[in-house]
């Protein structure tokens, strides 16, 4: 099953089972079914609960907040993650704070789904990875499943357990990919390393009997790229890499990967966003506090360069993190 | 239907794009479609497009989801005759048969190199998945049943092995030795041991004399890297002391500033700290010349291996007895075959002879 299909089926089931579920977004109704077709077929089935909105991201999110406060469970689609900046006030000063501001605690269950990421030549305002804008905003969860997760299942789990605002980040390049729900792919063993939570963290490693030479920590759309790097370096150099892929980006599930880092001592963090003040910085800061003595080398963060993302594919490749950048980082600290 | 064989091509989607991504395929291979049916969805920059079929008939896709197709590329083949369609597909499949039938195992680069090095028949490898270097080495490992036990070099022994192999491959070794009569020297040592509070040994005097000889034979207190010879400032002599199980290499730093009894004292101190597990790194590093001491054994002559980042090593074998005719009288003399291994790329036998002679002169001057 493809990533896109998994999300579409999950939304279908959510809408079928929950009369208070509504989907709001631009061009999401049939026959178009959304820019990336995630909502295709849903308006035909669920009619007025799939709301095609005007082009006004702030009001879409505002509508979602209002519906949530009135007992609905809204799922908002922002067509491109880059437009999340237009919703920043509704998210930061509204959704994240309302449950705390009025004297009594109440829930604000809501999901904002949006595609992020580049590698499609969409240019500076349609290719960014902007979830880091919300890393230091309390009361917001950020979730980003990879193709090694079941994105539909994670979306359903998020929906059924949500009490606050959830940003659900879908990397564009993952949509057409088949999701990998096997225990083994290309001789790599895939296992869940946190059984007690809905937000699955996965570990991919070639040989569980051998201690990995390095841990590669990543999420979302960079996961398949990291997998290719791990496979290449194993074939070329017999370097054993454990790839750890959380589906929960914020709050970072530190305890899920602490054990691997203690055992290996060497870590490369890979993210598609600009690495300054990003996900990797959050993690290295935690490692300084918690695991400094276990580190055998300074962790390296690989991310995008500090440039607007170019439309030219060749320039885009120079800006976004590539396989070669990750390989270089790994070889640097081995 | 115009012909029996029709291709559906990637259309020009807009002015800016010459390629698109296949994001959905709407019908199965060999299914029957009508003209106008949507067969696939492709995505260009920021927009998706549905591809209708211009033909009716049976369809076979020539691309897959997630493939990038260029404008004009064939997306699918449509024919109203299933036999014709099958024939075309067979022809296409035959072209890629060689690739499909390649069932050779997947190998890492190191495994590939090991196969080549040990001339292993790849068909004998009976392992699923990616084959590592270790899998190949396991194949050539001797049958374990033939051996009482198999031991693995670890720690210092592994390091020693690596250093020796590196030395033999990097440094062209040469060796000379001269016979040195130590009869008088042993008498002096015996006397000093009785009369002096300071303990003096043969090894202490040889080390002292070697340090003095190194002052005037600077190439022996150096090492070569490529075409450059690095001459050390200090004279730090390492003494290889071996027993049945182990080997140690204490370094007597600035040996040229010490007298024989002080050298012996220094060696005792290092040994004492070793026994108490209180060894200091500085007592085992930065050697500039080495003496391999086997004077406590029955070995009469041996060729030691030069330590990496050095140019020579002195061999000190056991003392032997020799009959000599002195003033028409047969006497038993005690001799030692003082030998030296040296880097022959820049030190020749004459230089080695001079160095050994200088050691003997330094000893004679001392006594």
XYZ file of C-alpha atoms in Angstrom:
701
model
C 0.000 0.000 0.000
C 1.191 3.480 -0.790
C 1.700 6.252 1.781
C -1.019 8.330 0.113
C -3.456 5.426 0.036
C -2.828 4.606 3.699
C -3.730 8.180 4.715
C -6.780 8.237 2.447
C -8.117 4.981 3.907
C -7.461 6.193 7.453
C -9.394 9.414 6.819
C -12.200 7.356 5.290
C -12.408 5.205 8.413
C -12.229 8.204 10.751
C -15.058 9.918 8.866
C -17.105 6.735 8.764
C -16.762 6.013 12.481
C -17.018 9.536 13.876
C -19.937 11.791 13.074
C -18.135 14.689 14.771
C -15.126 14.421 12.458
C -14.853 17.151 9.795
C -12.217 17.784 7.161
C -11.513 21.357 6.060
C -9.143 22.487 3.321
C -8.637 24.057 -0.071
C -9.758 22.097 -3.169
C -10.248 18.944 -1.130
C -13.617 17.998 -2.598
C -14.087 15.593 -5.487
C -13.354 15.336 -8.275
C -10.036 17.118 -7.515
C -9.653 15.532 -4.064
C -6.873 17.828 -2.832
C -3.581 18.864 -4.408
C -2.015 15.520 -3.497
C -5.273 13.475 -3.583
C -5.214 12.550 0.102
C -8.917 13.390 0.474
C -10.015 11.934 -2.869
C -13.391 10.249 -2.680
C -14.230 11.509 0.798
C -16.576 14.386 -0.136
C -18.585 11.975 -2.281
C -19.060 9.750 0.756
C -19.331 12.204 3.640
C -20.857 15.250 1.914
C -21.082 18.347 4.095
C -18.479 17.082 6.605
C -15.797 17.648 3.957
C -15.593 21.421 3.687
C -13.831 23.028 0.732
C -12.720 26.432 1.933
C -11.686 29.740 0.355
C -7.958 30.403 0.004
C -7.422 31.686 3.523
C -5.270 29.405 5.660
C -5.709 31.515 8.775
C -9.485 31.263 8.616
C -9.354 27.517 7.865
C -7.382 26.916 11.066
C -9.567 29.425 12.952
C -12.664 27.543 11.812
C -11.053 24.294 12.951
C -10.331 25.770 16.408
C -13.905 26.996 16.739
C -15.308 23.623 15.717
C -13.004 21.833 18.158
C -14.122 24.070 21.029
C -17.700 23.156 20.139
C -17.267 19.384 20.316
C -16.155 18.551 16.789
C -12.922 16.814 15.876
C -11.577 18.791 12.921
C -8.857 17.659 10.535
C -7.513 20.657 8.639
C -5.487 20.289 5.448
C -3.029 23.052 4.580
C -2.243 22.487 0.910
C 1.501 23.180 1.267
C 3.344 23.264 4.595
C 4.930 26.541 3.518
C 1.534 28.248 4.073
C 1.576 27.291 7.767
C 3.149 30.715 8.339
C -0.266 32.217 7.498
C -1.782 30.187 10.357
C 0.941 31.003 12.890
C -1.187 33.374 14.991
C -4.131 30.955 15.136
C -1.747 28.153 16.181
C 0.588 29.972 18.554
C -1.702 32.530 20.198
C -4.892 30.513 19.741
C -4.920 26.731 19.619
C -1.879 26.160 21.821
C -3.008 28.554 24.579
C -6.828 28.538 24.743
C -6.965 25.401 26.917
C -4.852 27.214 29.542
C -6.026 30.790 29.327
C -9.560 30.730 30.654
C -9.324 29.376 34.145
C -10.419 25.818 33.506
C -8.538 23.180 31.607
C -10.324 21.860 28.564
C -9.277 19.916 25.487
C -8.772 21.292 21.998
C -8.556 18.154 19.870
C -7.525 19.016 16.336
C -5.200 17.860 13.582
C -3.539 20.061 11.000
C -2.270 17.864 8.148
C 0.191 19.393 5.736
C 2.839 18.263 3.245
C 6.376 19.565 3.747
C 9.681 19.040 2.002
C 11.368 19.588 -1.335
C 13.105 17.497 -4.045
C 10.343 18.267 -6.523
C 11.586 21.568 -7.944
C 8.638 23.476 -6.479
C 10.771 26.454 -5.536
C 11.328 28.600 -2.438
C 7.726 28.871 -1.185
C 6.500 25.326 -1.846
C 9.431 23.141 -0.734
C 10.253 24.070 2.834
C 10.328 22.026 6.003
C 8.930 24.452 8.531
C 7.781 22.375 11.494
C 10.776 23.696 13.439
C 8.891 27.030 13.724
C 6.737 25.331 16.345
C 9.408 23.403 18.252
C 9.382 25.780 21.217
C 5.623 26.325 21.361
C 4.112 24.381 24.242
C 0.972 22.255 23.983
C 1.503 21.246 20.353
C 2.444 17.776 19.180
C 4.278 17.327 15.887
C 4.004 13.961 14.181
C 5.711 12.886 10.969
C 5.546 9.228 9.920
C 8.040 7.794 7.444
C 7.429 5.156 4.763
C 8.616 2.570 7.304
C 5.652 3.443 9.546
C 1.970 2.945 8.849
C 0.965 6.600 8.365
C -2.743 5.811 8.277
C -2.590 3.933 11.579
C -0.616 6.761 13.186
C -3.159 9.291 11.889
C -5.997 7.220 13.378
C -4.169 6.802 16.698
C -3.532 10.544 16.791
C -7.199 11.237 16.067
C -8.581 8.891 18.701
C -6.246 9.972 21.507
C -5.832 13.681 20.768
C -6.527 16.286 23.424
C -4.530 19.132 21.937
C -3.414 20.476 18.567
C -1.434 17.995 16.457
C 0.609 19.030 13.448
C 0.704 16.018 11.156
C 3.573 16.456 8.696
C 3.553 14.420 5.473
C 6.666 14.602 3.298
C 5.702 15.128 -0.344
C 8.153 12.587 -1.704
C 6.592 9.899 0.480
C 3.087 10.129 -1.047
C 3.661 7.811 -4.028
C 5.978 5.446 -2.108
C 4.921 2.016 -0.976
C 4.918 1.862 2.817
C 7.143 -0.839 4.254
C 5.336 -2.783 6.949
C 7.650 -5.780 6.932
C 10.080 -6.910 9.597
C 12.862 -7.105 7.050
C 13.767 -5.098 3.972
C 16.933 -5.660 1.930
C 18.421 -7.684 4.805
C 17.684 -4.895 7.255
C 15.711 -5.860 10.347
C 12.987 -3.432 11.303
C 11.727 -3.419 14.853
C 9.624 -1.190 17.058
C 11.652 0.056 20.012
C 8.798 1.602 22.003
C 5.822 -0.665 22.454
C 3.945 1.474 24.944
C 2.908 4.417 22.845
C 0.858 5.132 19.753
C 3.743 7.054 18.238
C 5.951 4.257 17.013
C 9.740 4.651 16.990
C 11.493 2.224 14.667
C 14.998 0.826 14.586
C 16.489 -0.434 11.318
C 19.752 -2.322 11.513
C 21.512 -4.871 9.320
C 22.632 -7.277 11.979
C 21.232 -7.143 15.512
C 24.043 -9.419 16.759
C 26.720 -6.865 15.922
C 26.987 -3.556 17.741
C 26.381 -0.732 15.232
C 29.296 1.518 14.350
C 27.019 4.540 14.367
C 23.435 5.588 15.077
C 21.591 7.603 12.427
C 18.618 9.465 13.853
C 16.064 10.873 11.435
C 12.358 11.275 10.703
C 9.841 11.703 7.902
C 11.033 12.065 4.317
C 14.728 11.749 5.171
C 14.197 8.191 6.417
C 14.323 6.495 3.014
C 17.381 8.556 2.051
C 19.104 7.503 5.295
C 18.175 3.897 4.552
C 19.882 4.111 1.149
C 22.983 5.609 2.799
C 23.080 2.819 5.384
C 22.761 0.176 2.672
C 25.458 1.818 0.507
C 27.918 2.149 3.382
C 27.338 -1.437 4.374
C 28.014 -2.680 0.848
C 30.975 -0.365 0.307
C 32.632 -0.364 3.728
C 30.768 -2.895 5.914
C 29.860 -0.030 8.241
C 26.911 -1.109 10.371
C 24.432 1.687 10.940
C 21.377 1.617 13.158
C 18.724 3.972 11.815
C 16.260 5.193 14.428
C 13.080 6.763 13.089
C 10.574 8.225 15.549
C 7.136 9.156 14.246
C 6.770 11.717 17.028
C 8.940 14.741 16.266
C 7.885 16.935 19.208
C 8.077 16.289 22.082
C 11.181 14.339 21.092
C 10.912 10.775 22.486
C 14.445 10.888 23.896
C 14.121 7.730 25.970
C 13.388 5.693 22.816
C 16.916 6.114 21.499
C 19.044 6.804 24.593
C 19.923 3.123 24.957
C 21.216 2.875 21.382
C 23.316 6.004 21.813
C 24.777 4.749 25.097
C 25.678 1.455 23.448
C 27.228 2.982 20.309
C 28.448 6.438 21.397
C 28.419 7.915 17.894
C 25.469 9.748 16.396
C 24.528 11.560 13.196
C 21.183 13.399 13.148
C 19.566 14.003 9.779
C 16.696 16.402 9.110
C 15.426 18.064 5.946
C 14.893 21.467 7.560
C 17.678 23.986 8.057
C 19.848 22.514 10.786
C 20.331 25.766 12.742
C 17.892 25.765 15.703
C 16.306 22.634 14.312
C 15.416 19.135 15.445
C 19.062 18.062 15.669
C 19.895 21.031 17.898
C 17.103 20.010 20.286
C 18.514 16.503 20.467
C 22.172 17.438 20.902
C 21.168 19.829 23.669
C 19.449 16.948 25.460
C 22.462 14.699 24.919
C 24.729 17.316 26.484
C 22.539 17.232 29.581
C 21.830 13.517 29.780
C 24.398 11.437 27.932
C 27.521 13.529 27.560
C 29.767 10.853 29.111
C 28.420 8.180 26.744
C 29.375 10.051 23.585
C 32.563 8.888 21.883
C 32.450 11.679 19.303
C 30.705 14.993 18.852
C 27.287 14.331 17.263
C 26.932 15.735 13.754
C 23.736 17.311 12.401
C 23.020 17.125 8.674
C 20.298 19.436 7.393
C 19.508 21.969 4.677
C 21.801 24.859 3.996
C 20.767 28.360 5.006
C 19.274 29.351 1.650
C 15.817 29.670 0.134
C 15.156 26.423 -1.745
C 15.820 26.962 -5.439
C 13.421 25.916 -8.224
C 16.296 24.626 -10.330
C 16.669 20.958 -9.455
C 20.442 21.174 -9.546
C 20.510 24.124 -7.145
C 17.841 22.493 -4.984
C 20.106 19.452 -4.646
C 22.903 21.708 -3.423
C 20.667 23.169 -0.708
C 18.812 20.115 0.590
C 20.703 17.350 2.434
C 21.851 14.632 0.059
C 23.117 11.087 0.485
C 26.670 12.325 -0.022
C 26.321 14.828 2.858
C 25.128 12.093 5.206
C 27.915 9.728 4.133
C 30.492 12.453 4.680
C 29.158 13.145 8.189
C 29.247 9.457 9.085
C 32.783 8.916 7.817
C 33.902 12.060 9.640
C 33.093 10.706 13.094
C 33.799 7.008 12.612
C -9.418 1.605 -32.644
C -7.015 2.541 -35.361
C -4.255 -0.070 -35.079
C -3.449 -3.193 -33.127
C -0.641 -1.490 -31.214
C -1.072 1.980 -29.711
C 1.037 3.800 -27.165
C -0.249 6.361 -24.664
C 2.428 9.035 -24.306
C 3.223 11.568 -21.571
C 1.601 14.833 -22.687
C 3.137 18.309 -22.516
C 1.509 19.436 -19.239
C 2.452 23.100 -19.255
C 5.013 25.465 -20.637
C 7.570 24.901 -17.876
C 7.676 21.145 -17.374
C 9.298 18.491 -19.496
C 8.772 15.682 -16.993
C 6.273 14.468 -14.416
C 5.878 11.882 -11.676
C 3.468 8.986 -12.004
C 1.459 9.100 -8.773
C -1.396 6.748 -9.561
C -2.296 3.975 -11.991
C -6.006 3.454 -12.287
C -6.342 0.082 -14.004
C -4.658 -3.292 -13.980
C -2.468 -4.722 -16.738
C -4.446 -6.654 -19.377
C -7.717 -5.020 -18.254
C -10.141 -3.793 -20.891
C -10.486 -0.013 -21.190
C -12.539 2.374 -23.280
C -11.417 5.502 -25.065
C -11.631 8.383 -22.577
C -11.101 6.249 -19.472
C -8.649 7.785 -16.973
C -5.715 5.355 -16.878
C -3.188 7.194 -14.686
C -2.471 10.380 -12.736
C 0.782 12.245 -13.122
C 2.101 15.201 -11.193
C 4.138 18.106 -12.485
C 5.115 21.187 -10.520
C 2.282 21.874 -8.074
C -0.431 20.200 -10.142
C -1.717 16.736 -10.913
C -3.107 15.637 -14.258
C -5.293 12.724 -15.152
C -4.300 10.868 -18.313
C -7.184 9.635 -20.447
C -6.774 6.846 -22.986
C -7.147 7.783 -26.637
C -7.877 4.138 -27.477
C -10.077 1.231 -26.467
C -8.681 -2.249 -25.911
C -6.440 -4.157 -23.488
C -3.862 -2.108 -21.603
C -0.326 -2.840 -20.389
C 1.623 -0.195 -18.410
C 5.225 0.578 -19.347
C 5.853 2.618 -16.194
C 5.151 2.225 -12.509
C 3.977 4.449 -9.665
C 6.769 6.796 -8.528
C 8.499 6.636 -11.938
C 9.538 9.924 -13.478
C 8.370 10.177 -17.090
C 9.498 12.698 -19.669
C 7.141 14.390 -22.110
C 6.741 11.934 -24.985
C 7.668 8.846 -22.913
C 5.444 5.804 -23.356
C 3.099 5.389 -20.390
C 1.096 2.414 -21.595
C 0.451 0.134 -24.531
C -3.109 -0.529 -25.752
C -4.183 -3.190 -28.235
C -7.567 -4.578 -29.156
C -5.968 -7.984 -29.711
C -4.783 -9.762 -26.547
C -2.475 -12.055 -28.566
C -0.705 -9.098 -30.149
C -0.376 -7.461 -26.745
C 1.125 -10.620 -25.243
C 3.619 -10.966 -28.098
C 4.839 -7.413 -27.652
C 5.148 -7.889 -23.893
C 7.091 -11.156 -24.389
C 9.522 -9.341 -26.661
C 9.958 -6.613 -24.066
C 10.476 -9.133 -21.248
C 13.053 -11.110 -23.238
C 15.148 -7.993 -23.518
C 15.435 -7.783 -19.741
C 15.752 -11.545 -19.126
C 19.507 -11.402 -18.580
C 19.052 -8.937 -15.750
C 16.157 -10.883 -14.223
C 18.003 -14.224 -14.281
C 20.990 -12.835 -12.460
C 20.607 -14.637 -9.154
C 24.191 -14.146 -8.012
C 24.428 -13.310 -4.304
C 24.758 -9.752 -3.085
C 28.249 -9.005 -1.795
C 29.879 -6.163 0.089
C 32.955 -4.644 -1.559
C 35.182 -6.226 1.097
C 33.592 -9.614 0.436
C 34.215 -9.151 -3.299
C 37.879 -8.376 -2.606
C 38.205 -11.425 -0.331
C 36.669 -13.679 -3.012
C 39.210 -12.394 -5.505
C 42.122 -12.661 -3.073
C 41.391 -16.213 -1.921
C 40.040 -17.391 -5.294
C 36.737 -18.598 -3.817
C 34.083 -20.123 -6.058
C 31.096 -17.835 -5.535
C 28.690 -20.731 -6.102
C 29.999 -22.438 -2.958
C 28.688 -19.637 -0.757
C 25.542 -20.919 0.841
C 24.168 -17.885 2.624
C 21.046 -15.844 2.165
C 21.159 -12.060 2.089
C 24.160 -9.793 1.746
C 27.496 -11.563 2.088
C 30.156 -9.928 4.270
C 33.938 -10.307 4.322
C 33.624 -12.414 7.464
C 31.438 -14.941 5.608
C 34.237 -15.431 3.064
C 36.947 -15.659 5.722
C 34.871 -18.271 7.539
C 34.999 -20.387 4.367
C 38.787 -20.451 4.229
C 39.233 -20.882 7.979
C 40.861 -24.249 8.723
C 38.629 -27.016 9.952
C 38.349 -26.419 13.691
C 38.451 -30.161 14.413
C 42.148 -30.332 13.423
C 43.235 -28.100 16.288
C 43.432 -28.531 20.034
C 42.456 -24.876 20.405
C 42.460 -21.667 18.384
C 43.725 -18.524 20.103
C 43.218 -14.948 19.009
C 45.767 -12.208 19.478
C 44.320 -9.400 21.552
C 45.467 -6.161 23.177
C 49.256 -5.637 23.248
C 49.907 -8.887 21.406
C 47.627 -7.851 18.559
C 49.274 -4.408 18.520
C 52.746 -6.006 18.504
C 51.760 -8.205 15.557
C 50.444 -5.206 13.611
C 53.593 -3.173 14.324
C 55.909 -5.996 13.241
C 54.021 -6.586 10.002
C 54.018 -2.842 9.288
C 57.763 -2.634 10.011
C 58.684 -5.579 7.771
C 56.624 -4.235 4.886
C 57.809 -0.606 5.161
C 61.469 -0.921 6.158
C 64.060 -2.814 4.054
C 65.901 -4.652 6.826
C 69.596 -5.558 6.731
C 71.713 -7.155 9.470
C 75.345 -7.339 10.521
C 77.046 -8.573 13.665
C 80.471 -8.469 15.231
C 82.026 -10.647 17.883
C 82.804 -8.771 21.083
C 85.005 -10.223 23.778
C 83.311 -9.525 27.088
C 85.668 -11.448 29.376
C 87.185 -8.324 30.902
C 83.846 -6.538 31.016
C 82.268 -9.373 33.003
C 85.153 -9.288 35.455
C 84.648 -5.563 35.982
C 80.896 -6.048 36.443
C 81.543 -8.777 39.004
C 83.946 -6.504 40.843
C 81.560 -3.548 40.799
C 78.702 -5.699 42.041
C 80.826 -6.750 45.006
C 82.343 -3.385 45.879
C 79.811 -0.810 44.807
C 76.469 -0.115 46.425
C 75.092 0.687 42.961
C 74.015 -2.333 40.935
C 75.556 -2.553 37.471
C 74.608 -5.149 34.856
C 75.758 -6.105 31.352
C 72.519 -4.671 29.926
C 73.047 -1.411 31.831
C 76.566 -0.981 30.409
C 75.507 -1.928 26.855
C 72.654 0.603 27.048
C 75.017 3.287 28.360
C 77.553 2.591 25.599
C 74.830 2.496 22.908
C 73.507 5.903 24.059
C 77.035 7.316 23.757
C 77.531 5.788 20.303
C 74.177 7.218 19.129
C 75.489 10.738 19.837
C 77.997 10.408 17.002
C 75.972 8.059 14.756
C 72.857 10.199 14.387
C 71.272 8.139 11.547
C 70.754 5.302 14.018
C 68.688 7.645 16.205
C 66.275 8.576 13.431
C 63.587 7.241 11.126
C 62.719 7.581 7.465
C 59.337 8.520 6.038
C 59.229 8.451 2.232
C 62.365 10.409 1.254
C 62.757 12.335 4.496
C 64.919 11.260 7.405
C 63.828 12.612 10.774
C 66.708 12.743 13.278
C 65.571 12.729 16.884
C 66.727 15.363 19.382
C 66.610 13.038 22.402
C 68.069 9.583 22.875
C 65.374 7.388 24.403
C 66.378 3.736 24.354
C 63.740 1.045 24.592
C 64.730 -2.333 25.988
C 62.763 -5.338 24.734
C 62.417 -7.728 27.643
C 60.621 -10.962 26.877
C 59.598 -13.996 28.863
C 57.536 -17.068 28.026
C 54.200 -15.296 27.929
C 54.751 -11.662 27.343
C 56.976 -8.962 26.046
C 57.521 -5.465 27.403
C 59.344 -2.449 26.063
C 60.265 0.047 28.799
C 61.869 3.242 27.534
C 64.888 4.755 29.300
C 64.413 8.416 28.458
C 67.494 10.568 27.826
C 69.731 7.518 28.183
C 72.776 9.560 27.139
C 72.604 11.517 30.400
C 72.616 8.402 32.599
C 75.396 6.171 33.927
C 75.025 2.367 33.745
C 73.839 2.026 37.353
C 71.305 4.819 36.828
C 69.992 3.008 33.732
C 69.579 -0.196 35.732
C 67.822 1.736 38.485
C 65.451 3.262 35.957
C 64.626 -0.167 34.503
C 63.956 -1.502 38.009
C 61.640 1.417 38.747
C 59.605 0.835 35.574
C 59.420 -2.887 36.275
C 58.301 -2.262 39.862
C 55.503 0.069 38.741
C 54.423 -2.475 36.136
C 54.091 -5.158 38.803
C 51.991 -2.784 40.902
C 49.838 -1.949 37.879
C 50.938 1.667 38.186
C 52.695 1.999 34.828
C 53.020 5.460 33.324
C 52.488 6.026 29.594
C 55.702 8.056 29.354
C 57.726 4.984 30.387
C 56.549 3.103 27.288
C 56.392 5.780 24.576
C 58.647 7.952 22.427
C 61.493 5.438 22.030
C 64.075 6.487 19.460
C 66.228 3.326 19.421
C 65.716 -0.212 20.696
C 67.866 -2.925 22.254
C 66.450 -6.434 22.052
C 67.873 -8.264 25.057
C 68.018 -12.065 24.920
C 71.179 -12.356 27.013
C 69.298 -14.489 29.555
C 68.581 -17.173 26.902
C 70.741 -19.712 25.038
C 70.342 -17.848 21.728
C 73.742 -17.056 20.254
C 72.641 -14.812 17.408
C 69.353 -13.383 16.161
C 67.914 -10.760 13.773
C 65.502 -8.416 15.534
C 62.760 -6.444 13.758
C 63.099 -2.661 13.666
C 60.477 -0.784 15.654
C 58.245 1.545 13.562
C 59.479 5.153 13.509
C 63.054 3.960 14.214
C 65.947 3.071 11.953
C 67.767 0.316 13.828
C 67.640 -2.202 16.662
C 70.554 -3.722 18.572
C 70.562 -7.490 19.150
C 71.998 -8.584 22.476
C 72.143 -12.399 22.489
C 73.581 -14.705 25.172
C 77.255 -14.878 26.133
C 79.140 -17.825 24.676
C 82.496 -19.326 25.519
C 85.291 -19.632 23.005
C 88.779 -21.171 23.160
C 91.533 -18.678 22.292
C 95.282 -18.953 21.982
C 96.800 -16.086 23.934
C 100.595 -15.929 24.389
C 100.797 -19.591 23.351
C 98.344 -20.444 26.072
C 94.813 -21.765 25.438
C 92.277 -19.722 27.333
C 88.493 -19.696 27.591
C 87.194 -16.330 26.485
C 83.621 -15.058 26.863
C 82.171 -13.451 23.736
C 78.916 -11.990 22.557
C 77.718 -11.597 18.945
C 76.607 -8.013 19.012
C 74.268 -7.545 16.034
C 72.261 -4.769 14.496
C 69.237 -4.707 12.171
C 69.064 -1.424 10.261
C 67.041 0.393 7.621
C 69.113 -0.386 4.553
C 67.388 2.315 2.508
C 69.724 4.911 4.023
C 72.139 3.068 6.324
C 74.821 0.815 4.868
C 76.869 -2.001 6.382
C 79.965 0.190 6.910
C 77.923 2.671 8.940
C 76.530 -0.243 10.945
C 80.044 -1.578 11.552
C 81.210 1.866 12.718
C 78.252 2.149 15.062
C 78.912 -1.263 16.629
C 82.609 -0.403 16.953
C 81.716 2.859 18.704
C 79.594 0.925 21.186
C 82.556 -1.330 21.963
C 84.878 1.670 22.293
C 82.417 3.304 24.732
C 82.354 0.110 26.794
C 86.145 -0.137 26.821
C 86.436 3.496 27.862
C 83.984 2.850 30.700
C 85.967 -0.080 32.069
